[in-house]
């Protein structure tokens, strides 16, 4: 029987925790010796969009992702440069390997670059985390999501809004599969490791959380929040105010670090550290009193854990975290950010629930569709 080759694309930090459980679910089924799944050959392609050790390598190691079969090493650049460089490098690999399916995750530049390149060579594409919409076309990620979904053959959806959005865009139902959230698969399996004391937290995080019973965690890296000095300073005013009530740990993204240096900004009142790996981050935010963020993934992870999250954005593509979970959409107005923080710190924060199918089995469902769906011809 023919071997079906599947390429999994990993480009930037938030991609790694999404491919890890799918690759593992595939390996698990192969070890169980199930007939069809043994005809899959999995290859991992790292585009190199993120390349620093603590933005990439540490995630591969901690999450047990196999070494990439290919590393395109594209690095940073403008949107056009980065997207174009990924496309040119990936096309060569595709022409050599001729995979039967390319699996892309999330909404980063590597996601659209690889899906577009594959599709134009007549190779099928599966998009994991399809259908999310912020309805804000100023976000590069929104453009990436819409275009990737438009050309993908298989759309794996994390939350119910994704199904509605895709149907509203005229996508036929047979392409849509509501499977749950692979990011939560990764979260659940690594929580077990932390509880089983298989992981020793690094001093940068351990010292902070060890000294503080009540603390907050913050991340901030969106261009709309960190590239404009006025916006950044408005947000920082709120952060300092909250930081005067509760100590805040802030692992700083390289983009944010660079902007702060451009602005000549010397922050105080908050504990700044370099970017940290997956396990350190999970150790930090799982027991936090509150999280301040503009990340997509953290909105979901905090909802799963029931940790209050203040999202410093005007919109979110993950509405279930607001409607069902513990997430608040605060925008960038310092008064609004502080008043939500006060509500949480005074114990009046909302009590959330876990959205449907965020149960640790999303990757299994995806593999089931790949193996027993009608994507491959098994003759
Ligand atoms: C990208 C994604 C964003 C995601 C974020 C997570 C796009 C359009 N954006 O944004 O959706 O939320 O990743 O981190 O794909 N840099 C380093 N080392 C690295 C990577 C980046 O120093 O390993 C610096 C470089 O100065 C680079 C800047 O960070 O220019 C921005 O990196 P880039 O990949 O362009 O976008 P992110 O802001 O990380």
Tab-separated table of C-alpha atoms and ligand atoms in Angstrom:
chain	number	residue	atom	x	y	z
A	1	UNK	CA	0.000	0.000	0.000
A	2	UNK	CA	1.137	3.535	-0.743
A	3	UNK	CA	2.701	5.566	2.072
A	4	UNK	CA	0.921	8.858	2.667
A	5	UNK	CA	3.326	11.647	3.559
A	6	UNK	CA	2.023	14.399	5.852
A	7	UNK	CA	3.933	17.613	6.501
A	8	UNK	CA	3.291	19.372	9.793
A	9	UNK	CA	4.247	23.037	9.763
A	10	UNK	CA	5.722	24.745	12.806
A	11	UNK	CA	6.850	28.325	12.416
A	12	UNK	CA	6.386	30.492	15.450
A	13	UNK	CA	6.124	29.950	19.200
A	14	UNK	CA	2.341	29.505	19.423
A	15	UNK	CA	2.470	26.772	16.753
A	16	UNK	CA	4.612	24.344	18.709
A	17	UNK	CA	2.064	23.422	21.389
A	18	UNK	CA	-0.502	22.868	18.642
A	19	UNK	CA	1.426	20.401	16.515
A	20	UNK	CA	2.849	18.462	19.496
A	21	UNK	CA	-0.315	16.551	20.478
A	22	UNK	CA	-1.249	15.707	16.869
A	23	UNK	CA	2.183	14.286	16.093
A	24	UNK	CA	2.049	12.321	19.349
A	25	UNK	CA	-1.458	11.005	18.684
A	26	UNK	CA	-0.266	9.831	15.297
A	27	UNK	CA	2.793	8.135	16.828
A	28	UNK	CA	0.643	6.514	19.511
A	29	UNK	CA	-1.684	4.970	16.974
A	30	UNK	CA	1.266	3.808	14.922
A	31	UNK	CA	2.749	2.100	17.968
A	32	UNK	CA	-0.570	0.405	18.594
A	33	UNK	CA	0.023	-1.108	15.180
A	34	UNK	CA	-3.259	-0.046	13.718
A	35	UNK	CA	-3.377	-0.898	10.000
A	36	UNK	CA	-4.045	2.332	8.153
A	37	UNK	CA	-2.122	4.696	10.388
A	38	UNK	CA	1.089	2.811	9.682
A	39	UNK	CA	0.845	4.042	6.139
A	40	UNK	CA	1.375	7.605	7.240
A	41	UNK	CA	4.814	9.113	7.231
A	42	UNK	CA	4.954	12.260	9.354
A	43	UNK	CA	7.472	14.975	8.556
A	44	UNK	CA	7.983	18.159	10.508
A	45	UNK	CA	8.856	21.389	8.752
A	46	UNK	CA	10.121	24.274	10.894
A	47	UNK	CA	10.028	27.490	8.901
A	48	UNK	CA	12.389	29.253	11.310
A	49	UNK	CA	10.021	32.218	11.751
A	50	UNK	CA	10.966	32.028	15.408
A	51	UNK	CA	14.543	30.992	15.961
A	52	UNK	CA	15.829	32.105	19.393
A	53	UNK	CA	16.427	29.161	21.715
A	54	UNK	CA	13.812	30.356	24.187
A	55	UNK	CA	11.270	31.062	21.421
A	56	UNK	CA	11.666	27.702	19.681
A	57	UNK	CA	14.127	25.003	20.781
A	58	UNK	CA	12.934	24.899	24.385
A	59	UNK	CA	9.384	24.137	23.181
A	60	UNK	CA	10.521	21.253	20.970
A	61	UNK	CA	12.428	19.795	23.908
A	62	UNK	CA	9.787	20.272	26.584
A	63	UNK	CA	6.887	19.158	24.423
A	64	UNK	CA	8.739	16.148	23.029
A	65	UNK	CA	8.331	17.208	19.395
A	66	UNK	CA	10.686	15.237	17.135
A	67	UNK	CA	13.541	17.144	15.480
A	68	UNK	CA	12.258	18.883	12.352
A	69	UNK	CA	12.941	17.029	9.107
A	70	UNK	CA	13.449	20.405	7.463
A	71	UNK	CA	14.329	23.818	8.844
A	72	UNK	CA	13.765	26.617	6.343
A	73	UNK	CA	15.589	29.118	8.590
A	74	UNK	CA	13.759	32.132	7.203
A	75	UNK	CA	14.072	34.294	10.334
A	76	UNK	CA	12.601	37.753	10.756
A	77	UNK	CA	11.655	40.344	8.145
A	78	UNK	CA	8.780	42.436	6.885
A	79	UNK	CA	5.522	40.570	6.297
A	80	UNK	CA	6.215	40.276	2.580
A	81	UNK	CA	9.805	39.166	3.134
A	82	UNK	CA	8.955	36.608	5.767
A	83	UNK	CA	5.949	35.193	3.898
A	84	UNK	CA	7.766	35.193	0.569
A	85	UNK	CA	10.898	33.598	1.986
A	86	UNK	CA	8.870	30.790	3.578
A	87	UNK	CA	7.025	30.213	0.303
A	88	UNK	CA	10.161	29.997	-1.797
A	89	UNK	CA	11.953	27.679	0.604
A	90	UNK	CA	8.908	25.461	1.228
A	91	UNK	CA	8.136	25.077	-2.464
A	92	UNK	CA	11.477	23.353	-2.982
A	93	UNK	CA	10.712	20.875	-0.212
A	94	UNK	CA	7.231	20.213	-1.569
A	95	UNK	CA	8.543	19.561	-5.072
A	96	UNK	CA	11.040	17.070	-3.647
A	97	UNK	CA	8.713	15.314	-1.173
A	98	UNK	CA	5.327	15.646	-2.880
A	99	UNK	CA	3.417	15.125	0.408
A	100	UNK	CA	-0.225	14.044	0.333
A	101	UNK	CA	-1.290	16.571	2.953
A	102	UNK	CA	0.124	19.678	4.602
A	103	UNK	CA	-1.160	20.430	8.113
A	104	UNK	CA	-0.909	24.056	9.222
A	105	UNK	CA	-1.911	25.454	12.613
A	106	UNK	CA	-2.904	28.866	13.939
A	107	UNK	CA	-2.620	32.176	12.151
A	108	UNK	CA	0.998	33.234	11.826
A	109	UNK	CA	2.783	34.204	8.613
A	110	UNK	CA	4.160	30.663	8.251
A	111	UNK	CA	0.568	29.346	8.285
A	112	UNK	CA	-0.586	31.262	5.208
A	113	UNK	CA	2.795	30.959	3.470
A	114	UNK	CA	2.849	27.155	3.652
A	115	UNK	CA	-0.830	26.629	2.892
A	116	UNK	CA	-0.699	28.865	-0.169
A	117	UNK	CA	2.447	27.208	-1.494
A	118	UNK	CA	1.026	23.699	-1.037
A	119	UNK	CA	-2.369	24.518	-2.503
A	120	UNK	CA	-0.851	26.009	-5.652
A	121	UNK	CA	1.009	22.748	-6.199
A	122	UNK	CA	-2.262	20.836	-5.916
A	123	UNK	CA	-1.419	19.478	-2.455
A	124	UNK	CA	-4.243	19.271	0.065
A	125	UNK	CA	-4.154	21.447	3.158
A	126	UNK	CA	-5.622	20.930	6.633
A	127	UNK	CA	-5.979	23.939	8.944
A	128	UNK	CA	-6.032	23.341	12.681
A	129	UNK	CA	-7.730	26.181	14.627
A	130	UNK	CA	-9.875	27.171	11.660
A	131	UNK	CA	-12.795	29.588	11.652
A	132	UNK	CA	-11.645	31.993	14.372
A	133	UNK	CA	-12.389	35.609	13.454
A	134	UNK	CA	-11.628	38.889	15.203
A	135	UNK	CA	-13.321	40.795	12.323
A	136	UNK	CA	-10.372	43.179	12.501
A	137	UNK	CA	-8.573	43.279	9.182
A	138	UNK	CA	-5.824	45.439	10.676
A	139	UNK	CA	-4.552	42.339	12.426
A	140	UNK	CA	-2.104	40.434	10.234
A	141	UNK	CA	-3.351	37.241	11.872
A	142	UNK	CA	-6.935	37.890	10.720
A	143	UNK	CA	-5.755	38.124	7.110
A	144	UNK	CA	-3.742	34.937	7.567
A	145	UNK	CA	-6.722	33.087	9.067
A	146	UNK	CA	-9.254	34.071	6.438
A	147	UNK	CA	-6.974	33.240	3.533
A	148	UNK	CA	-5.795	29.955	5.020
A	149	UNK	CA	-9.365	28.822	5.694
A	150	UNK	CA	-10.458	29.817	2.194
A	151	UNK	CA	-7.983	27.455	0.545
A	152	UNK	CA	-7.897	24.611	3.089
A	153	UNK	CA	-9.534	21.291	2.301
A	154	UNK	CA	-9.986	20.303	5.928
A	155	UNK	CA	-10.964	22.765	8.629
A	156	UNK	CA	-10.480	21.658	12.233
A	157	UNK	CA	-12.413	23.955	14.550
A	158	UNK	CA	-11.776	24.656	18.254
A	159	UNK	CA	-14.955	26.425	19.327
A	160	UNK	CA	-18.525	26.861	18.136
A	161	UNK	CA	-18.005	30.408	16.799
A	162	UNK	CA	-15.599	28.873	14.283
A	163	UNK	CA	-18.356	26.747	12.769
A	164	UNK	CA	-20.713	29.737	12.542
A	165	UNK	CA	-18.057	31.941	10.939
A	166	UNK	CA	-17.113	29.359	8.337
A	167	UNK	CA	-20.737	28.648	7.452
A	168	UNK	CA	-21.393	32.391	7.139
A	169	UNK	CA	-18.506	32.546	4.688
A	170	UNK	CA	-20.155	29.861	2.603
A	171	UNK	CA	-17.855	26.968	3.494
A	172	UNK	CA	-19.499	23.615	2.876
A	173	UNK	CA	-20.132	21.592	6.010
A	174	UNK	CA	-18.236	18.540	4.841
A	175	UNK	CA	-14.952	20.474	5.153
A	176	UNK	CA	-15.638	21.506	8.757
A	177	UNK	CA	-14.746	19.252	11.706
A	178	UNK	CA	-15.442	20.442	15.254
A	179	UNK	CA	-12.678	18.648	17.155
A	180	UNK	CA	-11.912	20.848	20.181
A	181	UNK	CA	-8.689	22.535	21.115
A	182	UNK	CA	-5.267	20.932	20.640
A	183	UNK	CA	-3.689	23.640	22.791
A	184	UNK	CA	-5.752	22.321	25.713
A	185	UNK	CA	-4.539	18.779	24.937
A	186	UNK	CA	-1.002	20.050	25.498
A	187	UNK	CA	-1.999	21.968	28.602
A	188	UNK	CA	-3.684	18.973	30.205
A	189	UNK	CA	-0.844	16.553	29.583
A	190	UNK	CA	1.752	18.999	30.901
A	191	UNK	CA	-0.241	19.861	34.002
A	192	UNK	CA	0.076	16.203	34.899
A	193	UNK	CA	3.848	16.512	34.554
A	194	UNK	CA	3.950	19.561	36.812
A	195	UNK	CA	1.758	17.842	39.389
A	196	UNK	CA	3.891	14.719	39.152
A	197	UNK	CA	6.905	16.923	39.958
A	198	UNK	CA	8.648	15.811	36.784
A	199	UNK	CA	9.600	19.396	36.100
A	200	UNK	CA	11.770	21.763	38.055
A	201	UNK	CA	10.894	25.371	37.450
A	202	UNK	CA	13.765	27.711	36.482
A	203	UNK	CA	15.103	30.176	39.090
A	204	UNK	CA	13.751	33.211	37.152
A	205	UNK	CA	10.199	31.961	37.638
A	206	UNK	CA	10.666	29.807	40.754
A	207	UNK	CA	12.077	32.653	42.840
A	208	UNK	CA	9.225	34.935	41.854
A	209	UNK	CA	6.340	32.550	42.448
A	210	UNK	CA	8.023	31.141	45.545
A	211	UNK	CA	8.194	34.560	47.182
A	212	UNK	CA	4.707	35.686	46.225
A	213	UNK	CA	1.518	33.903	47.178
A	214	UNK	CA	-0.613	36.324	45.191
A	215	UNK	CA	0.795	37.540	41.914
A	216	UNK	CA	-0.111	38.403	38.341
A	217	UNK	CA	1.469	37.342	35.044
A	218	UNK	CA	1.621	39.504	31.966
A	219	UNK	CA	2.515	39.114	28.282
A	220	UNK	CA	2.376	41.826	25.618
A	221	UNK	CA	3.676	41.645	22.068
A	222	UNK	CA	1.001	42.645	19.512
A	223	UNK	CA	2.270	45.321	17.130
A	224	UNK	CA	-0.879	47.378	17.837
A	225	UNK	CA	0.054	47.466	21.557
A	226	UNK	CA	3.822	47.732	21.528
A	227	UNK	CA	4.822	49.498	18.307
A	228	UNK	CA	3.133	52.815	19.126
A	229	UNK	CA	4.714	54.608	22.071
A	230	UNK	CA	1.518	56.381	23.188
A	231	UNK	CA	-0.517	53.190	23.208
A	232	UNK	CA	2.250	51.345	25.007
A	233	UNK	CA	2.559	54.035	27.686
A	234	UNK	CA	-1.211	54.066	28.256
A	235	UNK	CA	-1.154	50.322	28.812
A	236	UNK	CA	1.897	50.673	31.034
A	237	UNK	CA	0.114	53.200	33.248
A	238	UNK	CA	-2.477	50.518	34.015
A	239	UNK	CA	0.172	47.853	34.519
A	240	UNK	CA	2.007	50.024	37.054
A	241	UNK	CA	-1.193	50.750	38.925
A	242	UNK	CA	-2.030	47.040	39.134
A	243	UNK	CA	1.631	46.315	39.949
A	244	UNK	CA	1.337	48.549	43.016
A	245	UNK	CA	-1.288	46.131	44.383
A	246	UNK	CA	0.058	42.774	43.309
A	247	UNK	CA	3.531	41.741	42.030
A	248	UNK	CA	3.549	41.091	38.276
A	249	UNK	CA	5.867	38.759	36.357
A	250	UNK	CA	6.431	39.852	32.751
A	251	UNK	CA	8.360	37.575	30.370
A	252	UNK	CA	9.205	40.035	27.598
A	253	UNK	CA	8.815	39.073	23.912
A	254	UNK	CA	11.812	40.126	21.746
A	255	UNK	CA	9.608	42.511	19.738
A	256	UNK	CA	8.480	44.269	22.927
A	257	UNK	CA	12.022	44.375	24.302
A	258	UNK	CA	13.208	46.033	21.077
A	259	UNK	CA	10.388	48.616	21.125
A	260	UNK	CA	11.013	49.496	24.786
A	261	UNK	CA	14.627	50.090	23.945
A	262	UNK	CA	13.644	52.253	20.895
A	263	UNK	CA	11.357	54.303	23.154
A	264	UNK	CA	14.152	54.658	25.738
A	265	UNK	CA	11.651	53.257	28.217
A	266	UNK	CA	12.863	51.958	31.578
A	267	UNK	CA	9.972	50.088	33.164
A	268	UNK	CA	9.660	49.682	36.901
A	269	UNK	CA	7.144	48.201	39.296
A	270	UNK	CA	7.058	44.931	37.389
A	271	UNK	CA	9.420	41.933	37.284
A	272	UNK	CA	10.746	41.734	33.718
A	273	UNK	CA	12.393	38.501	32.566
A	274	UNK	CA	13.465	37.013	29.222
A	275	UNK	CA	10.975	34.835	27.314
A	276	UNK	CA	10.402	31.532	29.098
A	277	UNK	CA	9.608	28.013	27.952
A	278	UNK	CA	6.256	26.260	28.048
A	279	UNK	CA	6.606	24.582	31.442
A	280	UNK	CA	7.870	27.698	33.208
A	281	UNK	CA	5.014	29.709	31.751
A	282	UNK	CA	2.444	27.126	32.771
A	283	UNK	CA	3.929	26.956	36.286
A	284	UNK	CA	3.591	30.722	36.523
A	285	UNK	CA	0.114	31.418	35.203
A	286	UNK	CA	-1.741	28.403	36.504
A	287	UNK	CA	-1.653	29.791	40.036
A	288	UNK	CA	-1.822	33.484	39.140
A	289	UNK	CA	-4.507	35.733	40.632
A	290	UNK	CA	-4.821	37.357	37.250
A	291	UNK	CA	-3.241	37.383	33.805
A	292	UNK	CA	-2.818	40.463	31.627
A	293	UNK	CA	-2.235	39.618	27.983
A	294	UNK	CA	-2.733	40.275	24.290
A	295	UNK	CA	-1.921	36.678	23.349
A	296	UNK	CA	-4.515	34.427	21.726
A	297	UNK	CA	-3.423	31.203	23.383
A	298	UNK	CA	-3.332	32.532	26.936
A	299	UNK	CA	-6.973	33.587	26.680
A	300	UNK	CA	-7.821	29.941	26.082
A	301	UNK	CA	-5.396	28.443	28.571
A	302	UNK	CA	-6.604	30.694	31.413
A	303	UNK	CA	-10.216	29.860	30.577
A	304	UNK	CA	-9.436	26.172	30.867
A	305	UNK	CA	-7.760	26.733	34.250
A	306	UNK	CA	-10.382	29.195	35.531
A	307	UNK	CA	-7.724	31.896	35.982
A	308	UNK	CA	-9.061	35.442	35.395
A	309	UNK	CA	-7.578	36.952	32.234
A	310	UNK	CA	-7.665	40.594	31.152
A	311	UNK	CA	-7.176	40.806	27.411
A	312	UNK	CA	-5.579	44.059	26.334
A	313	UNK	CA	-7.209	44.199	22.916
A	314	UNK	CA	-10.347	45.715	21.406
A	315	UNK	CA	-11.534	42.367	20.044
A	316	UNK	CA	-10.931	38.667	20.288
A	317	UNK	CA	-11.217	35.857	17.776
A	318	UNK	CA	-11.888	33.524	20.712
A	319	UNK	CA	-15.314	34.687	21.957
A	320	UNK	CA	-16.004	31.506	23.937
A	321	UNK	CA	-13.342	32.604	26.435
A	322	UNK	CA	-15.441	35.700	27.177
A	323	UNK	CA	-18.892	34.134	26.921
A	324	UNK	CA	-18.113	30.890	28.740
A	325	UNK	CA	-14.682	31.394	30.286
A	326	UNK	CA	-12.833	33.737	32.618
A	327	UNK	CA	-11.609	36.193	30.013
A	328	UNK	CA	-12.398	39.945	29.914
A	329	UNK	CA	-11.944	42.155	26.893
A	330	UNK	CA	-10.474	45.391	28.255
A	331	UNK	CA	-9.070	47.287	25.264
A	332	UNK	CA	-6.219	49.667	26.039
A	333	UNK	CA	-7.994	52.174	28.276
A	334	UNK	CA	-6.067	52.229	31.588
A	335	UNK	CA	-9.215	52.973	33.644
A	336	UNK	CA	-11.034	50.006	32.189
A	337	UNK	CA	-8.039	47.676	32.653
A	338	UNK	CA	-7.646	48.800	36.281
A	339	UNK	CA	-11.313	48.557	37.120
A	340	UNK	CA	-11.490	44.963	35.843
A	341	UNK	CA	-8.303	44.151	37.789
A	342	UNK	CA	-9.852	45.600	40.966
A	343	UNK	CA	-12.980	43.534	40.473
A	344	UNK	CA	-10.835	40.403	40.193
A	345	UNK	CA	-8.549	41.264	43.112
A	346	UNK	CA	-11.562	41.978	45.326
A	347	UNK	CA	-12.829	38.470	44.581
A	348	UNK	CA	-15.669	39.608	42.329
A	349	UNK	CA	-14.209	38.075	39.166
A	350	UNK	CA	-16.377	35.912	36.972
A	351	UNK	CA	-16.463	32.171	37.428
A	352	UNK	CA	-16.070	30.523	34.100
A	353	UNK	CA	-16.700	27.155	32.558
A	354	UNK	CA	-14.755	25.075	30.082
A	355	UNK	CA	-15.946	25.304	26.456
A	356	UNK	CA	-17.238	22.134	24.765
A	357	UNK	CA	-14.658	19.579	23.602
A	358	UNK	CA	-11.738	21.214	25.410
A	359	UNK	CA	-11.136	17.835	26.946
A	360	UNK	CA	-7.650	16.739	25.938
A	361	UNK	CA	-8.861	14.633	23.011
A	362	UNK	CA	-8.793	17.103	20.119
A	363	UNK	CA	-5.673	15.592	18.554
A	364	UNK	CA	-7.205	12.110	18.713
A	365	UNK	CA	-10.246	13.427	16.856
A	366	UNK	CA	-8.054	15.020	14.197
A	367	UNK	CA	-6.107	11.809	13.658
A	368	UNK	CA	-9.375	9.887	13.468
A	369	UNK	CA	-10.562	12.172	10.652
A	370	UNK	CA	-7.252	11.723	8.843
A	371	UNK	CA	-7.229	7.957	9.220
A	372	UNK	CA	-10.883	7.065	8.817
A	373	UNK	CA	-12.228	10.068	6.924
A	374	UNK	CA	-12.410	10.069	3.156
A	375	UNK	CA	-9.314	12.202	2.550
A	376	UNK	CA	-6.969	9.513	1.370
A	377	UNK	CA	-7.704	6.833	-1.132
A	378	UNK	CA	-6.833	3.598	0.659
A	379	UNK	CA	-6.869	1.300	-2.347
B	1	LIG	C1	4.328	36.282	15.561
B	1	LIG	C2	2.934	36.131	14.975
B	1	LIG	C3	1.904	36.412	16.047
B	1	LIG	C4	2.158	35.571	17.279
B	1	LIG	C5	3.585	35.783	17.747
B	1	LIG	C6	3.905	34.948	18.949
B	1	LIG	C7	2.719	36.751	12.598
B	1	LIG	C8	2.175	37.766	11.670
B	1	LIG	N1	2.707	37.098	13.895
B	1	LIG	O1	4.499	37.635	15.952
B	1	LIG	O2	0.625	36.102	15.537
B	1	LIG	O3	1.243	35.937	18.273
B	1	LIG	O4	4.462	35.429	16.680
B	1	LIG	O5	5.179	35.237	19.439
B	1	LIG	O6	3.114	35.701	12.166
B	1	LIG	N2	12.309	37.929	17.196
B	1	LIG	C9	13.458	37.505	17.811
B	1	LIG	N3	13.644	36.153	17.950
B	1	LIG	C10	12.752	35.249	17.503
B	1	LIG	C11	11.595	35.695	16.872
B	1	LIG	C12	11.378	37.048	16.730
B	1	LIG	O7	14.274	38.286	18.230
B	1	LIG	O8	12.986	34.024	17.691
B	1	LIG	C13	12.071	39.384	17.077
B	1	LIG	C14	12.602	39.977	15.796
B	1	LIG	O9	13.062	41.259	16.071
B	1	LIG	C15	11.366	40.051	14.932
B	1	LIG	C16	10.301	40.359	15.959
B	1	LIG	O10	10.689	39.641	17.126
B	1	LIG	O11	11.455	41.012	13.940
B	1	LIG	C17	8.925	39.921	15.549
B	1	LIG	O12	8.907	38.529	15.147
B	1	LIG	P1	7.836	38.016	14.067
B	1	LIG	O13	7.940	36.555	13.876
B	1	LIG	O14	7.897	38.868	12.850
B	1	LIG	O15	6.458	38.377	14.730
B	1	LIG	P2	5.930	38.243	16.224
B	1	LIG	O16	5.739	39.603	16.774
B	1	LIG	O17	6.753	37.288	17.016
